[in-house]
mmCIF file of C-alpha atoms in Angstrom:
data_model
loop_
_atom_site.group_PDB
_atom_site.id
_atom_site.type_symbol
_atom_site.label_atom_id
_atom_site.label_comp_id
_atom_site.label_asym_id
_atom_site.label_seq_id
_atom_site.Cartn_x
_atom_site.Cartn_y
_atom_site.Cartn_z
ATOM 1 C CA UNK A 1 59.844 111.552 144.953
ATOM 2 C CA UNK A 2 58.661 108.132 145.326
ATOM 3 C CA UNK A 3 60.178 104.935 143.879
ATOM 4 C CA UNK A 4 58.554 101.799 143.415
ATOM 5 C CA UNK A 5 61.281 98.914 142.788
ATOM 6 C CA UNK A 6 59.404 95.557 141.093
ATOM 7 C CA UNK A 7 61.218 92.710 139.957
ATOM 8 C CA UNK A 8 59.971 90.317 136.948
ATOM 9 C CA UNK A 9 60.094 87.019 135.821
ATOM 10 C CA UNK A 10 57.684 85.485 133.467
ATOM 11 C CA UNK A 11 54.801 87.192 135.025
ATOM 12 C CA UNK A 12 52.271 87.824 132.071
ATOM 13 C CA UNK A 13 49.328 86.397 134.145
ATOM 14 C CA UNK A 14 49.153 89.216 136.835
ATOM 15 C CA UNK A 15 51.820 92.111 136.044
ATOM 16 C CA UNK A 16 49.583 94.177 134.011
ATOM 17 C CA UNK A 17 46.978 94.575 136.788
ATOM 18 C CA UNK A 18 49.443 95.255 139.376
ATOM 19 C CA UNK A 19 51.540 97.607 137.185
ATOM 20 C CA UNK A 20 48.056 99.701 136.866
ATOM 21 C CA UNK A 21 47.299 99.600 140.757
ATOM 22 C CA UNK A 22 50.428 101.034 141.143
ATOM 23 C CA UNK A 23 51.205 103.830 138.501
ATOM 24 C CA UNK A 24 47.015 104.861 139.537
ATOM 25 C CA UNK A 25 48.577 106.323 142.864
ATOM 26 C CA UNK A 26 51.836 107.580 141.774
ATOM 27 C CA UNK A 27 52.407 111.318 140.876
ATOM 28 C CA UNK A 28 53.661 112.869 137.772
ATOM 29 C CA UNK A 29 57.123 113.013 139.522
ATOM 30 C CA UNK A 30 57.553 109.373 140.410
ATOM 31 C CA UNK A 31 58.727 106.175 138.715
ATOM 32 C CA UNK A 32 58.070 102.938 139.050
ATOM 33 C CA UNK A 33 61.256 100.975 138.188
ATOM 34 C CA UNK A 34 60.734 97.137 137.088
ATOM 35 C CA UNK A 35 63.672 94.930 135.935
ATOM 36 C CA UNK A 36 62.917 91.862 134.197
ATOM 37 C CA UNK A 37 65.426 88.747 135.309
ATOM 38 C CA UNK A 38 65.361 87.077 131.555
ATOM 39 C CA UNK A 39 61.416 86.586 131.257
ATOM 40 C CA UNK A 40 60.752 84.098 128.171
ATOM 41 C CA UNK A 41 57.081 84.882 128.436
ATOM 42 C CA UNK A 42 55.608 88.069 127.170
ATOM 43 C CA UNK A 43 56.024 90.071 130.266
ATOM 44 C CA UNK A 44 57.986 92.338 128.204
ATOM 45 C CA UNK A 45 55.858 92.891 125.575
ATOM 46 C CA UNK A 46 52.761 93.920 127.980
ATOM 47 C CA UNK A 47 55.255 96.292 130.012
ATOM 48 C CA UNK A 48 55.554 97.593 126.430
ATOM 49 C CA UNK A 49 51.966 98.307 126.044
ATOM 50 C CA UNK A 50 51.834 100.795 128.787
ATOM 51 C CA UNK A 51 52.938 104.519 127.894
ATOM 52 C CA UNK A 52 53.706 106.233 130.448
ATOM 53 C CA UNK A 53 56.601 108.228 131.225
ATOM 54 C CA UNK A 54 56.944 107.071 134.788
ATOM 55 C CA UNK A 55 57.515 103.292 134.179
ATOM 56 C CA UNK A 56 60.866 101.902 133.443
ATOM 57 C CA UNK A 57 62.322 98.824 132.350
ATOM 58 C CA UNK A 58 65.508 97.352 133.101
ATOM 59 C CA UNK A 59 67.830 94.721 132.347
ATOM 60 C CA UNK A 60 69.006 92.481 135.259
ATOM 61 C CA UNK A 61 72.817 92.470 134.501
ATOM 62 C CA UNK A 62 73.354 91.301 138.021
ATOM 63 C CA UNK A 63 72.896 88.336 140.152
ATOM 64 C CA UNK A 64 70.127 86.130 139.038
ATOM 65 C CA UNK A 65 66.937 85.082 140.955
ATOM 66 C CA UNK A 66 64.764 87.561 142.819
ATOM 67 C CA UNK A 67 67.025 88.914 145.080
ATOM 68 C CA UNK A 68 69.863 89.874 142.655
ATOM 69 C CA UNK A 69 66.884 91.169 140.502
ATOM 70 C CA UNK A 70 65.656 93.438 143.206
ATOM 71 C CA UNK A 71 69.214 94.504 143.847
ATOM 72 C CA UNK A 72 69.197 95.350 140.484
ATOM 73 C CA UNK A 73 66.051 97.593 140.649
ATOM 74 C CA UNK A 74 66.901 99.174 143.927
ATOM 75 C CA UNK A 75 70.048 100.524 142.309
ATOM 76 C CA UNK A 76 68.295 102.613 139.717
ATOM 77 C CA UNK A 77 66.283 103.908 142.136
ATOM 78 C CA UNK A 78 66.067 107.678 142.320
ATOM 79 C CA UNK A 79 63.585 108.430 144.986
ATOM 80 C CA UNK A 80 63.497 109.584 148.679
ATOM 81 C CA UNK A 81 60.763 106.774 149.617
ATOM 82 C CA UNK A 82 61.401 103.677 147.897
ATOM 83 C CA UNK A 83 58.867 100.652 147.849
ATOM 84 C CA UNK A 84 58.928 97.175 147.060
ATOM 85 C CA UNK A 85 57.084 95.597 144.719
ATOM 86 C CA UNK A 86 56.103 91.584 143.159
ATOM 87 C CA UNK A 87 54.571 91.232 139.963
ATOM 88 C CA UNK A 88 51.399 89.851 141.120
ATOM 89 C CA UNK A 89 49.828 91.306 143.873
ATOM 90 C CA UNK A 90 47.389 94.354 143.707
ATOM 91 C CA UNK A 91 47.796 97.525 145.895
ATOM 92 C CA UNK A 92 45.060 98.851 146.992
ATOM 93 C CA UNK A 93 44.234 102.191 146.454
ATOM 94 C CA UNK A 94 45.341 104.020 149.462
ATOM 95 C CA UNK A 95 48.597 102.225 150.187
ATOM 96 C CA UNK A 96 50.835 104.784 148.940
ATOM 97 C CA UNK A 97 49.454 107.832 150.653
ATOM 98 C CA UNK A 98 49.367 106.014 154.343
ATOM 99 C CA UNK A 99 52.958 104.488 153.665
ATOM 100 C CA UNK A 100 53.927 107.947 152.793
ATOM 101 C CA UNK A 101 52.411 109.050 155.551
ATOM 102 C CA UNK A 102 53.932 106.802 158.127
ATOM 103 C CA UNK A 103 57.632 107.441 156.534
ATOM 104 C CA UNK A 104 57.549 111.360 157.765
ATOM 105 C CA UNK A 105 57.854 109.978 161.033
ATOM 106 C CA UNK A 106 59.629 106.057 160.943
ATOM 107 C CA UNK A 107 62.410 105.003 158.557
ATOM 108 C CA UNK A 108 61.089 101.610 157.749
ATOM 109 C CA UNK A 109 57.132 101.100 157.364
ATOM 110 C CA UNK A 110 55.868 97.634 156.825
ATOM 111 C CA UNK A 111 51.888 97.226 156.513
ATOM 112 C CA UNK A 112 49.728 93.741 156.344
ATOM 113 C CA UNK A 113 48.217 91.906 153.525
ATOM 114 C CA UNK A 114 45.219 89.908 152.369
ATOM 115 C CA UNK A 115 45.982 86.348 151.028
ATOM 116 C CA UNK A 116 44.249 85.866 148.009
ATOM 117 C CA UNK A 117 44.945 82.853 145.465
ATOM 118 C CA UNK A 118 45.648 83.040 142.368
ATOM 119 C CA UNK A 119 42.052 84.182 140.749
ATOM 120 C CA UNK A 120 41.729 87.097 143.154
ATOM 121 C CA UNK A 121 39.708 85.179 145.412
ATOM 122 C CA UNK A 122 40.649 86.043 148.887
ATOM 123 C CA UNK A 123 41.768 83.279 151.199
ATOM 124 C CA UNK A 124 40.213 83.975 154.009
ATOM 125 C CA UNK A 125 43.264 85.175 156.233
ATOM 126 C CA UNK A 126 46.107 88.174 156.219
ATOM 127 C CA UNK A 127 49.935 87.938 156.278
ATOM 128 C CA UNK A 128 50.470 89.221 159.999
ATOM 129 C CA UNK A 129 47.734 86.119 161.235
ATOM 130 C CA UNK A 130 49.700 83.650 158.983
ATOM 131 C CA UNK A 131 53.031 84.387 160.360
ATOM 132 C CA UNK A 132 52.196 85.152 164.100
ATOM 133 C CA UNK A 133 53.443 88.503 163.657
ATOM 134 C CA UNK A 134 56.184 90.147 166.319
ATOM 135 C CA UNK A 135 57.957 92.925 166.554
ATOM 136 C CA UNK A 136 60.924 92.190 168.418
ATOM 137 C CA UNK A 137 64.784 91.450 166.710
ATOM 138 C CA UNK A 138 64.936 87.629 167.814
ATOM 139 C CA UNK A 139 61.764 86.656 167.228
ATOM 140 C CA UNK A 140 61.829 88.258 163.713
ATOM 141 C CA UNK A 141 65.227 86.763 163.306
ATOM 142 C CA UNK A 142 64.174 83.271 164.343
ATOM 143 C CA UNK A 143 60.736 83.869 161.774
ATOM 144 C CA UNK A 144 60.900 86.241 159.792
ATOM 145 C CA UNK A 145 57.638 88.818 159.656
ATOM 146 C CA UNK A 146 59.439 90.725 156.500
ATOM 147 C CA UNK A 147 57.449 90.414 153.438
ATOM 148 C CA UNK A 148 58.922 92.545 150.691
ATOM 149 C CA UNK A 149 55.940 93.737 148.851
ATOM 150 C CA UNK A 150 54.024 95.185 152.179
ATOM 151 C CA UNK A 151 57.344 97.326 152.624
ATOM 152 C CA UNK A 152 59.007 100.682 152.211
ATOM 153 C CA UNK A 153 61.408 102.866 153.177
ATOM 154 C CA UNK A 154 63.508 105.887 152.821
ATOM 155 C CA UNK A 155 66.294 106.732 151.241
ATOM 156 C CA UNK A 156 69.505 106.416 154.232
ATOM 157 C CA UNK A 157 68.017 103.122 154.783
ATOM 158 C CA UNK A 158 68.544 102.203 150.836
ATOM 159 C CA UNK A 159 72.366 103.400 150.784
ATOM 160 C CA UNK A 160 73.240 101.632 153.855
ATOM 161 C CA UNK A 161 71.932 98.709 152.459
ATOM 162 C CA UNK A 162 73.197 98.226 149.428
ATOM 163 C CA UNK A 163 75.703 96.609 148.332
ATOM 164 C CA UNK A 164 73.360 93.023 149.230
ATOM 165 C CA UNK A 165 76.161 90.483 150.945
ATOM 166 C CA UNK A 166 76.563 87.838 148.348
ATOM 167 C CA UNK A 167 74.973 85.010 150.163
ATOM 168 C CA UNK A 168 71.535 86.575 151.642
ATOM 169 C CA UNK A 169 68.559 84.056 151.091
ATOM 170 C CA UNK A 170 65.778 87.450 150.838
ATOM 171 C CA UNK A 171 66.133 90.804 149.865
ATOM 172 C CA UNK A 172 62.813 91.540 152.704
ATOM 173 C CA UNK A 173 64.802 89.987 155.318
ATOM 174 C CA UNK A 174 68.192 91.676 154.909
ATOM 175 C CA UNK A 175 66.560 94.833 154.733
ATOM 176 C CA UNK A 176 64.495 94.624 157.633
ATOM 177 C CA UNK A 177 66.968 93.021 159.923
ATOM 178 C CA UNK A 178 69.207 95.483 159.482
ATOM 179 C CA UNK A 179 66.707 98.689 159.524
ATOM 180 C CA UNK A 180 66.119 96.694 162.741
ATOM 181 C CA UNK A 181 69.185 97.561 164.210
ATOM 182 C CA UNK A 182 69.639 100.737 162.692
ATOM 183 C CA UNK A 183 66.460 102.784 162.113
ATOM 184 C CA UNK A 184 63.625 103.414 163.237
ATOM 185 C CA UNK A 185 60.991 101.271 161.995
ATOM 186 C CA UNK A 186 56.620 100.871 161.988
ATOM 187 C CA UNK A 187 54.445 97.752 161.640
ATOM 188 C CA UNK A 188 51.347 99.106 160.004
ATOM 189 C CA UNK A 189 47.864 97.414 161.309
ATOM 190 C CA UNK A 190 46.438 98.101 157.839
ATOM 191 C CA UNK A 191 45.517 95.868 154.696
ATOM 192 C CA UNK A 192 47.261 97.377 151.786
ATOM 193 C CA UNK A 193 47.447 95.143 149.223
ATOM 194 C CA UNK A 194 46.167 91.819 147.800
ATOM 195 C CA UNK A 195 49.040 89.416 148.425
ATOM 196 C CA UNK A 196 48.557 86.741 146.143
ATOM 197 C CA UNK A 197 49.891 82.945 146.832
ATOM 198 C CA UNK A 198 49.268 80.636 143.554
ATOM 199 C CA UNK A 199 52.229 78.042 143.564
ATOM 200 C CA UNK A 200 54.519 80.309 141.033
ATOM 201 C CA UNK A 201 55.274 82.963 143.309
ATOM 202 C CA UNK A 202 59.125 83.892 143.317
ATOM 203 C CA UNK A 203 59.592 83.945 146.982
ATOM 204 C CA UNK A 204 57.906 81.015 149.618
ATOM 205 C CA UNK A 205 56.959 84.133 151.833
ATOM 206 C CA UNK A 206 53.663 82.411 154.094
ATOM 207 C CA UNK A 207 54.242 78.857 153.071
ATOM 208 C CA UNK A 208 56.342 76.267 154.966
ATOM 209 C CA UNK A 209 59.992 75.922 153.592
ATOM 210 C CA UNK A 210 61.442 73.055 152.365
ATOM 211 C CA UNK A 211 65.313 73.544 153.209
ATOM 212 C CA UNK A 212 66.687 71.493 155.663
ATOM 213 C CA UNK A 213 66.559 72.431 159.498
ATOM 214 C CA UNK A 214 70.379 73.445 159.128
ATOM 215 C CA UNK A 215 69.981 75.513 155.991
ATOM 216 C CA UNK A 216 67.263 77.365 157.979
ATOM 217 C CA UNK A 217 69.561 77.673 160.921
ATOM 218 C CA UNK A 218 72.714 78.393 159.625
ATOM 219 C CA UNK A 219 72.260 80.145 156.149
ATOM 220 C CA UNK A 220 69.627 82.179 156.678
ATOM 221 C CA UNK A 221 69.798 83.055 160.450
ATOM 222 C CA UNK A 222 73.251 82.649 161.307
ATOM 223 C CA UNK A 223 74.606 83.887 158.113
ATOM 224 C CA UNK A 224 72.389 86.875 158.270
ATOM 225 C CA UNK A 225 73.679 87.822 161.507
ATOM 226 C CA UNK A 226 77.059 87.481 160.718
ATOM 227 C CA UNK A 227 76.186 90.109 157.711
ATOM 228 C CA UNK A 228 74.412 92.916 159.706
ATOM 229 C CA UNK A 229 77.396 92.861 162.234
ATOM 230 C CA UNK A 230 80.074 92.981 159.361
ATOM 231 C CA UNK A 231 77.696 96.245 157.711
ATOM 232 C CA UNK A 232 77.573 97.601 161.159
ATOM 233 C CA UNK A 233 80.873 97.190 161.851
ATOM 234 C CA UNK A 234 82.041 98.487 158.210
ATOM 235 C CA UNK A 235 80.026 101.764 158.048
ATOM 236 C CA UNK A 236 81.391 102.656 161.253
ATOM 237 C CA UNK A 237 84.815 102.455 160.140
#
């Protein structure tokens, strides 16, 4: 059974065509799972308009912000492959099949996107050019190659996961950092969906951050590292 998590926030321009790219390559078994963080647009109401068994919506009664609402998501989550999803991008239409694929063998599958802005128009470049894109722990802890939406995984990686630490800055990078260390894990070569940047995107994922050099250093690196030791340390006791 597949799962696909997406979290939503005011995201009436672009959820309805990427709520159809996915549920067009799920199977009559699988859900796709979206909770909606407070939306005061009518993302709800379009949800609404789709009937289809698969597709749930859910409250965020957690955390708010995108990472709380993915936390939220991941928790209903009833499937042995899980994927992450935004509310504007479009999958393409054989991302769920080669992700699938891939997650017989690896734990944690991560595949590459196309930039496009927010028309559809693509941008001329993918995610894994953008970012410099490396494999190894440090360099991945120093810059981050995790982007959310291009990833999956199944379902031991979930549970040891979850509960998020309180203070994570990204869902993608707490996830990956620590499937890192613990599982066995495959950067995918292939384009599999239309990543779209348009200035209202939840996450800064591909553009240049604007927190201070010791934000960057201590919050999100250091503070992530203290985290994955104090899981790692945890689950073995």
């Amino acid at each position: 059974m597949i799962s696909v998590c997406l979290a939503a926030y005011n995201g009436e321009k672009f959820i309805s065509e990427q709520v159809t790219s996915i549920l067009s390559q799920l199977g009559a078994g699988d859900e796709l799972i979206v909770s909606d963080d407070g939306s005061k647009d009518s993302t709800i109401a379009i949800l609404h308009r789709f009937v289809d068994s698969r597709l749930t919506i859910v409250k965020n009664t957690g955390s708010h912000g995108y990472v709380g609402n993915f936390e939220n998501a991941l928790r209903q989550a009833k499937g042995d492959y899980i994927f992450l999803s935004d509310q504007d991008d479009v999958w393409l239409p054989s991302k769920v099949t080669k992700v699938v694929e891939r997650l017989q063998v690896y734990d944690l599958v991560i595949h590459d996107a196309e930039l496009i802005d927010g028309n559809g128009n693509p941008l001329g470049c993918n995610y894994y050019s953008v970012t410099h894109h490396n494999k190894g722990f440090l360099m991945n802890l120093w810059k981050t190659r995790w982007l959310g939406c291009c990833m999956a995984f199944r379902r031991n990686v979930l549970d040891y996961c979850l509960p998020f630490p309180e203070k994570i800055v990204a869902h993608d990078y707490w996830i990956g950092m620590l499937g890192m260390t613990k599982f066995s894990y495959y950067f995918m070569d292939d384009v599999l969906i239309q990543y779209r940047r348009h200035g209202g995107n939840a996450s800064p994922s591909s553009e240049k951050s604007g927190y201070s050099w010791f934000y960057r250093l201590y919050k999100k690196r250091l503070y992530l590292l203290f985290s994955l030791m104090n899981r790692i340390a945890f689950c073995r006791g």
